[in-house]
PDB file of C-alpha atoms in Angstrom:
ATOM      1  CA  UNK B  23       0.000   0.000   0.000  1.00 62.00           C
ATOM      2  CA  UNK B  24       1.276   3.435  -0.905  1.00 72.00           C
ATOM      3  CA  UNK B  25       2.041   6.029   1.714  1.00 89.00           C
ATOM      4  CA  UNK B  26       0.717   9.599   1.625  1.00 91.00           C
ATOM      5  CA  UNK B  27       3.820  10.964  -0.110  1.00 93.00           C
ATOM      6  CA  UNK B  28       3.602   8.327  -2.818  1.00 95.00           C
ATOM      7  CA  UNK B  29      -0.103   9.030  -3.239  1.00 95.00           C
ATOM      8  CA  UNK B  30       0.613  12.760  -3.658  1.00 96.00           C
ATOM      9  CA  UNK B  31       3.233  12.023  -6.324  1.00 97.00           C
ATOM     10  CA  UNK B  32       0.933   9.562  -8.090  1.00 97.00           C
ATOM     11  CA  UNK B  33      -2.012  11.945  -8.039  1.00 96.00           C
ATOM     12  CA  UNK B  34       0.199  14.684  -9.441  1.00 98.00           C
ATOM     13  CA  UNK B  35       1.150  12.363 -12.299  1.00 98.00           C
ATOM     14  CA  UNK B  36      -2.476  11.386 -12.915  1.00 96.00           C
ATOM     15  CA  UNK B  37      -4.208  14.772 -12.593  1.00 96.00           C
ATOM     16  CA  UNK B  38      -1.547  17.325 -13.533  1.00 96.00           C
ATOM     17  CA  UNK B  39       0.748  15.369 -15.886  1.00 97.00           C
ATOM     18  CA  UNK B  40      -2.267  13.511 -17.374  1.00 97.00           C
ATOM     19  CA  UNK B  41      -0.909   9.984 -16.943  1.00 98.00           C
ATOM     20  CA  UNK B  42      -3.257   7.218 -18.061  1.00 97.00           C
ATOM     21  CA  UNK B  43      -1.815   4.702 -15.612  1.00 97.00           C
ATOM     22  CA  UNK B  44      -0.185   5.142 -12.217  1.00 97.00           C
ATOM     23  CA  UNK B  45       1.302   2.223 -10.307  1.00 96.00           C
ATOM     24  CA  UNK B  46       2.504   2.327  -6.718  1.00 95.00           C
ATOM     25  CA  UNK B  47       5.256   0.174  -5.210  1.00 93.00           C
ATOM     26  CA  UNK B  48       5.921  -1.571  -8.498  1.00 92.00           C
ATOM     27  CA  UNK B  49       7.778  -4.814  -7.857  1.00 88.00           C
ATOM     28  CA  UNK B  50      10.159  -5.418 -10.712  1.00 78.00           C
ATOM     29  CA  UNK B  51      10.856  -8.911 -12.008  1.00 75.00           C
ATOM     30  CA  UNK B  52      14.253  -8.013 -13.387  1.00 69.00           C
ATOM     31  CA  UNK B  53      15.764  -6.552 -10.214  1.00 68.00           C
ATOM     32  CA  UNK B  54      15.072  -6.855  -6.519  1.00 72.00           C
ATOM     33  CA  UNK B  55      13.126  -4.054  -4.890  1.00 79.00           C
ATOM     34  CA  UNK B  56      10.292  -1.818  -5.886  1.00 91.00           C
ATOM     35  CA  UNK B  57       9.766   1.509  -7.575  1.00 94.00           C
ATOM     36  CA  UNK B  58       7.682   3.912  -5.475  1.00 95.00           C
ATOM     37  CA  UNK B  59       5.563   5.433  -8.263  1.00 97.00           C
ATOM     38  CA  UNK B  60       5.415   4.930 -12.028  1.00 97.00           C
ATOM     39  CA  UNK B  61       3.119   6.981 -14.257  1.00 98.00           C
ATOM     40  CA  UNK B  62       2.517   6.422 -17.962  1.00 98.00           C
ATOM     41  CA  UNK B  63       1.166   8.988 -20.406  1.00 98.00           C
ATOM     42  CA  UNK B  64       0.273   6.940 -23.495  1.00 97.00           C
ATOM     43  CA  UNK B  65      -0.477   9.844 -25.841  1.00 96.00           C
ATOM     44  CA  UNK B  66       2.851  11.569 -25.255  1.00 97.00           C
ATOM     45  CA  UNK B  67       4.751   8.281 -24.791  1.00 97.00           C
ATOM     46  CA  UNK B  68       6.142   9.447 -21.448  1.00 98.00           C
ATOM     47  CA  UNK B  69       6.955   7.354 -18.409  1.00 98.00           C
ATOM     48  CA  UNK B  70       7.561   8.995 -15.045  1.00 98.00           C
ATOM     49  CA  UNK B  71       9.590   7.027 -12.515  1.00 98.00           C
ATOM     50  CA  UNK B  72       9.564   8.412  -8.981  1.00 98.00           C
ATOM     51  CA  UNK B  73      11.252   7.712  -5.689  1.00 96.00           C
ATOM     52  CA  UNK B  74       9.477   9.336  -2.756  1.00 96.00           C
ATOM     53  CA  UNK B  75      10.897  10.070   0.698  1.00 93.00           C
ATOM     54  CA  UNK B  76       8.593  11.850   3.140  1.00 91.00           C
ATOM     55  CA  UNK B  77      10.838  12.184   6.165  1.00 85.00           C
ATOM     56  CA  UNK B  78       9.499  15.269   7.906  1.00 83.00           C
ATOM     57  CA  UNK B  79      11.377  16.010  11.119  1.00 83.00           C
ATOM     58  CA  UNK B  80      14.753  14.789   9.921  1.00 80.00           C
ATOM     59  CA  UNK B  81      14.371  15.868   6.314  1.00 79.00           C
ATOM     60  CA  UNK B  82      15.721  13.532   3.651  1.00 81.00           C
ATOM     61  CA  UNK B  83      17.595  11.267   6.005  1.00 81.00           C
ATOM     62  CA  UNK B  84      18.291   7.638   5.189  1.00 80.00           C
ATOM     63  CA  UNK B  85      20.664   6.024   7.669  1.00 82.00           C
ATOM     64  CA  UNK B  86      22.789   2.865   7.551  1.00 84.00           C
ATOM     65  CA  UNK B  87      24.924   1.819  10.498  1.00 80.00           C
ATOM     66  CA  UNK B  88      24.146   5.053  12.299  1.00 77.00           C
ATOM     67  CA  UNK B  89      25.491   7.186   9.419  1.00 77.00           C
ATOM     68  CA  UNK B  90      23.624   9.129   6.721  1.00 75.00           C
ATOM     69  CA  UNK B  91      23.124   6.979   3.627  1.00 84.00           C
ATOM     70  CA  UNK B  92      21.204   9.246   1.230  1.00 87.00           C
ATOM     71  CA  UNK B  93      23.660   9.187  -1.649  1.00 88.00           C
ATOM     72  CA  UNK B  94      24.411   5.467  -1.824  1.00 91.00           C
ATOM     73  CA  UNK B  95      20.822   4.395  -1.157  1.00 92.00           C
ATOM     74  CA  UNK B  96      19.158   6.719  -3.659  1.00 94.00           C
ATOM     75  CA  UNK B  97      21.740   6.072  -6.383  1.00 95.00           C
ATOM     76  CA  UNK B  98      21.059   2.323  -5.972  1.00 93.00           C
ATOM     77  CA  UNK B  99      17.302   2.918  -6.130  1.00 94.00           C
ATOM     78  CA  UNK B 100      17.527   5.074  -9.252  1.00 95.00           C
ATOM     79  CA  UNK B 101      20.080   2.750 -10.847  1.00 94.00           C
ATOM     80  CA  UNK B 102      17.472  -0.037 -10.588  1.00 93.00           C
ATOM     81  CA  UNK B 103      14.667   2.289 -11.725  1.00 95.00           C
ATOM     82  CA  UNK B 104      16.604   3.485 -14.772  1.00 95.00           C
ATOM     83  CA  UNK B 105      17.508  -0.043 -15.841  1.00 92.00           C
ATOM     84  CA  UNK B 106      13.864  -1.105 -15.485  1.00 93.00           C
ATOM     85  CA  UNK B 107      12.542   1.864 -17.467  1.00 94.00           C
ATOM     86  CA  UNK B 108      15.143   1.412 -20.205  1.00 94.00           C
ATOM     87  CA  UNK B 109      14.271  -2.269 -20.563  1.00 92.00           C
ATOM     88  CA  UNK B 110      10.480  -2.009 -20.539  1.00 92.00           C
ATOM     89  CA  UNK B 111       9.854   1.473 -21.969  1.00 95.00           C
ATOM     90  CA  UNK B 112      12.321   1.581 -24.850  1.00 94.00           C
ATOM     91  CA  UNK B 113      10.168   3.840 -27.051  1.00 95.00           C
ATOM     92  CA  UNK B 114       9.143   6.212 -24.256  1.00 98.00           C
ATOM     93  CA  UNK B 115      10.709   9.397 -23.023  1.00 98.00           C
ATOM     94  CA  UNK B 116      11.681   8.695 -19.420  1.00 98.00           C
ATOM     95  CA  UNK B 117      11.444  11.263 -16.645  1.00 98.00           C
ATOM     96  CA  UNK B 118      12.955  10.391 -13.282  1.00 98.00           C
ATOM     97  CA  UNK B 119      11.865  12.293 -10.188  1.00 98.00           C
ATOM     98  CA  UNK B 120      12.843  12.489  -6.540  1.00 97.00           C
ATOM     99  CA  UNK B 121       9.959  13.655  -4.341  1.00 97.00           C
ATOM    100  CA  UNK B 122      10.758  14.844  -0.826  1.00 96.00           C
ATOM    101  CA  UNK B 123       8.956  17.655   1.021  1.00 95.00           C
ATOM    102  CA  UNK B 124      11.896  18.553   3.251  1.00 92.00           C
ATOM    103  CA  UNK B 125      15.526  18.471   2.170  1.00 92.00           C
ATOM    104  CA  UNK B 126      17.687  20.374   4.608  1.00 88.00           C
ATOM    105  CA  UNK B 127      20.717  22.461   3.846  1.00 84.00           C
ATOM    106  CA  UNK B 128      23.267  23.026   6.563  1.00 77.00           C
ATOM    107  CA  UNK B 129      25.987  25.600   6.850  1.00 71.00           C
ATOM    108  CA  UNK B 130      28.907  25.518   4.436  1.00 73.00           C
ATOM    109  CA  UNK B 131      31.507  22.915   5.310  1.00 69.00           C
ATOM    110  CA  UNK B 132      29.184  20.724   7.405  1.00 69.00           C
ATOM    111  CA  UNK B 133      29.958  17.033   7.236  1.00 71.00           C
ATOM    112  CA  UNK B 134      26.344  16.106   6.402  1.00 76.00           C
ATOM    113  CA  UNK B 135      24.228  18.222   4.088  1.00 84.00           C
ATOM    114  CA  UNK B 136      21.080  16.831   2.480  1.00 89.00           C
ATOM    115  CA  UNK B 137      21.049  19.408  -0.342  1.00 92.00           C
ATOM    116  CA  UNK B 138      24.636  18.518  -1.168  1.00 92.00           C
ATOM    117  CA  UNK B 139      23.625  14.831  -1.134  1.00 92.00           C
ATOM    118  CA  UNK B 140      20.797  15.520  -3.588  1.00 95.00           C
ATOM    119  CA  UNK B 141      23.131  17.414  -5.921  1.00 95.00           C
ATOM    120  CA  UNK B 142      25.628  14.534  -5.752  1.00 94.00           C
ATOM    121  CA  UNK B 143      22.865  12.045  -6.577  1.00 96.00           C
ATOM    122  CA  UNK B 144      21.685  14.209  -9.468  1.00 97.00           C
ATOM    123  CA  UNK B 145      25.224  14.665 -10.838  1.00 97.00           C
ATOM    124  CA  UNK B 146      26.082  10.972 -10.502  1.00 97.00           C
ATOM    125  CA  UNK B 147      22.944   9.898 -12.358  1.00 97.00           C
ATOM    126  CA  UNK B 148      23.642  12.463 -15.058  1.00 97.00           C
ATOM    127  CA  UNK B 149      27.226  11.254 -15.512  1.00 97.00           C
ATOM    128  CA  UNK B 150      26.344   7.553 -15.369  1.00 96.00           C
ATOM    129  CA  UNK B 151      23.089   7.526 -17.375  1.00 96.00           C
ATOM    130  CA  UNK B 152      22.859  10.967 -19.014  1.00 96.00           C
ATOM    131  CA  UNK B 153      19.571  11.732 -17.257  1.00 95.00           C
ATOM    132  CA  UNK B 154      18.398  14.891 -15.571  1.00 96.00           C
ATOM    133  CA  UNK B 155      16.831  13.880 -12.263  1.00 97.00           C
ATOM    134  CA  UNK B 156      13.876  16.185 -11.545  1.00 98.00           C
ATOM    135  CA  UNK B 157      13.884  17.318  -7.949  1.00 98.00           C
ATOM    136  CA  UNK B 158      10.442  17.788  -6.444  1.00 98.00           C
ATOM    137  CA  UNK B 159      11.730  19.047  -3.113  1.00 96.00           C
ATOM    138  CA  UNK B 160      11.043  21.857  -0.663  1.00 95.00           C
ATOM    139  CA  UNK B 161       9.386  24.765  -2.532  1.00 95.00           C
ATOM    140  CA  UNK B 162       8.850  22.723  -5.711  1.00 98.00           C
ATOM    141  CA  UNK B 163       7.044  20.095  -3.603  1.00 96.00           C
ATOM    142  CA  UNK B 164       4.732  22.842  -2.298  1.00 96.00           C
ATOM    143  CA  UNK B 165       4.138  24.105  -5.851  1.00 97.00           C
ATOM    144  CA  UNK B 166       3.072  20.610  -6.940  1.00 97.00           C
ATOM    145  CA  UNK B 167       0.802  20.332  -3.907  1.00 96.00           C
ATOM    146  CA  UNK B 168      -0.777  23.660  -4.862  1.00 96.00           C
ATOM    147  CA  UNK B 169      -1.312  22.409  -8.418  1.00 97.00           C
ATOM    148  CA  UNK B 170      -3.170  19.418  -6.935  1.00 96.00           C
ATOM    149  CA  UNK B 171      -5.254  21.798  -4.810  1.00 95.00           C
ATOM    150  CA  UNK B 172      -6.109  23.765  -7.956  1.00 95.00           C
ATOM    151  CA  UNK B 173      -7.271  20.594  -9.711  1.00 95.00           C
ATOM    152  CA  UNK B 174      -9.325  19.650  -6.642  1.00 92.00           C
ATOM    153  CA  UNK B 175     -10.902  23.112  -6.573  1.00 91.00           C
ATOM    154  CA  UNK B 176     -11.892  22.949 -10.252  1.00 91.00           C
ATOM    155  CA  UNK B 177     -13.422  19.453 -10.266  1.00 86.00           C
ATOM    156  CA  UNK B 178     -17.092  19.186  -9.422  1.00 82.00           C
ATOM    157  CA  UNK B 179     -17.396  15.402  -9.415  1.00 86.00           C
ATOM    158  CA  UNK B 180     -15.977  13.339  -6.555  1.00 83.00           C
ATOM    159  CA  UNK B 181     -12.333  12.450  -7.153  1.00 86.00           C
ATOM    160  CA  UNK B 182     -11.810   8.781  -6.307  1.00 86.00           C
ATOM    161  CA  UNK B 183      -8.594   8.958  -4.273  1.00 90.00           C
ATOM    162  CA  UNK B 184      -8.409   9.716  -0.581  1.00 90.00           C
ATOM    163  CA  UNK B 185      -5.893  12.537  -0.824  1.00 92.00           C
ATOM    164  CA  UNK B 186      -7.536  14.225  -3.796  1.00 92.00           C
ATOM    165  CA  UNK B 187     -10.956  13.901  -2.188  1.00 92.00           C
ATOM    166  CA  UNK B 188      -9.520  15.460   0.985  1.00 92.00           C
ATOM    167  CA  UNK B 189      -8.075  18.354  -1.023  1.00 93.00           C
ATOM    168  CA  UNK B 190     -11.386  18.737  -2.835  1.00 92.00           C
ATOM    169  CA  UNK B 191     -13.324  18.866   0.457  1.00 92.00           C
ATOM    170  CA  UNK B 192     -10.802  21.308   1.903  1.00 92.00           C
ATOM    171  CA  UNK B 193     -10.912  23.646  -1.099  1.00 91.00           C
ATOM    172  CA  UNK B 194     -14.697  23.550  -1.505  1.00 90.00           C
ATOM    173  CA  UNK B 195     -15.244  24.126   2.219  1.00 93.00           C
ATOM    174  CA  UNK B 196     -12.877  27.119   2.242  1.00 91.00           C
ATOM    175  CA  UNK B 197     -14.656  28.508  -0.795  1.00 89.00           C
ATOM    176  CA  UNK B 198     -18.095  28.082   0.800  1.00 92.00           C
ATOM    177  CA  UNK B 199     -17.115  29.505   4.202  1.00 95.00           C
ATOM    178  CA  UNK B 200     -15.586  32.533   2.508  1.00 92.00           C
ATOM    179  CA  UNK B 201     -18.818  33.064   0.548  1.00 92.00           C
ATOM    180  CA  UNK B 202     -21.081  32.932   3.628  1.00 93.00           C
ATOM    181  CA  UNK B 203     -18.999  35.209   5.815  1.00 89.00           C
TER     182      UNK B 203
END
């Protein structure tokens, strides 16, 4: 079952990027592990492959053996994702995304810096696979959330996902309360 962050990413792909199919926690036959979210836009022949990390208090903070493990872990995840997409979506344009609402930046020279980790991940994937990892982090994450709110506000029929229905209720209620005040 997807978590809330994965559902936000998937709903963004479905409602904003107009994907025809969205799959959560896709188990791949070729390699061990799963891909958090995959969206397919058939008309444009686009496949979106997303890893989602919704660590709130700590920010983007994977740990192995008591030490931060963002770079190694996410490069392994995307390495698997890229190989999967290249094998099964040969004729599609592939867009790889990292979704994380909070990625912290520390002062210059700090031993651990999540923003520096993300840049290292992005650069490594670019050098190794010639891809441009799209970062849906911090302010960009909020922008995408606002785009989902805008979709929810515009739709009059019930949207059949929990998060989108929540956003729809929230937006319609705010609109109504504003009108009656």
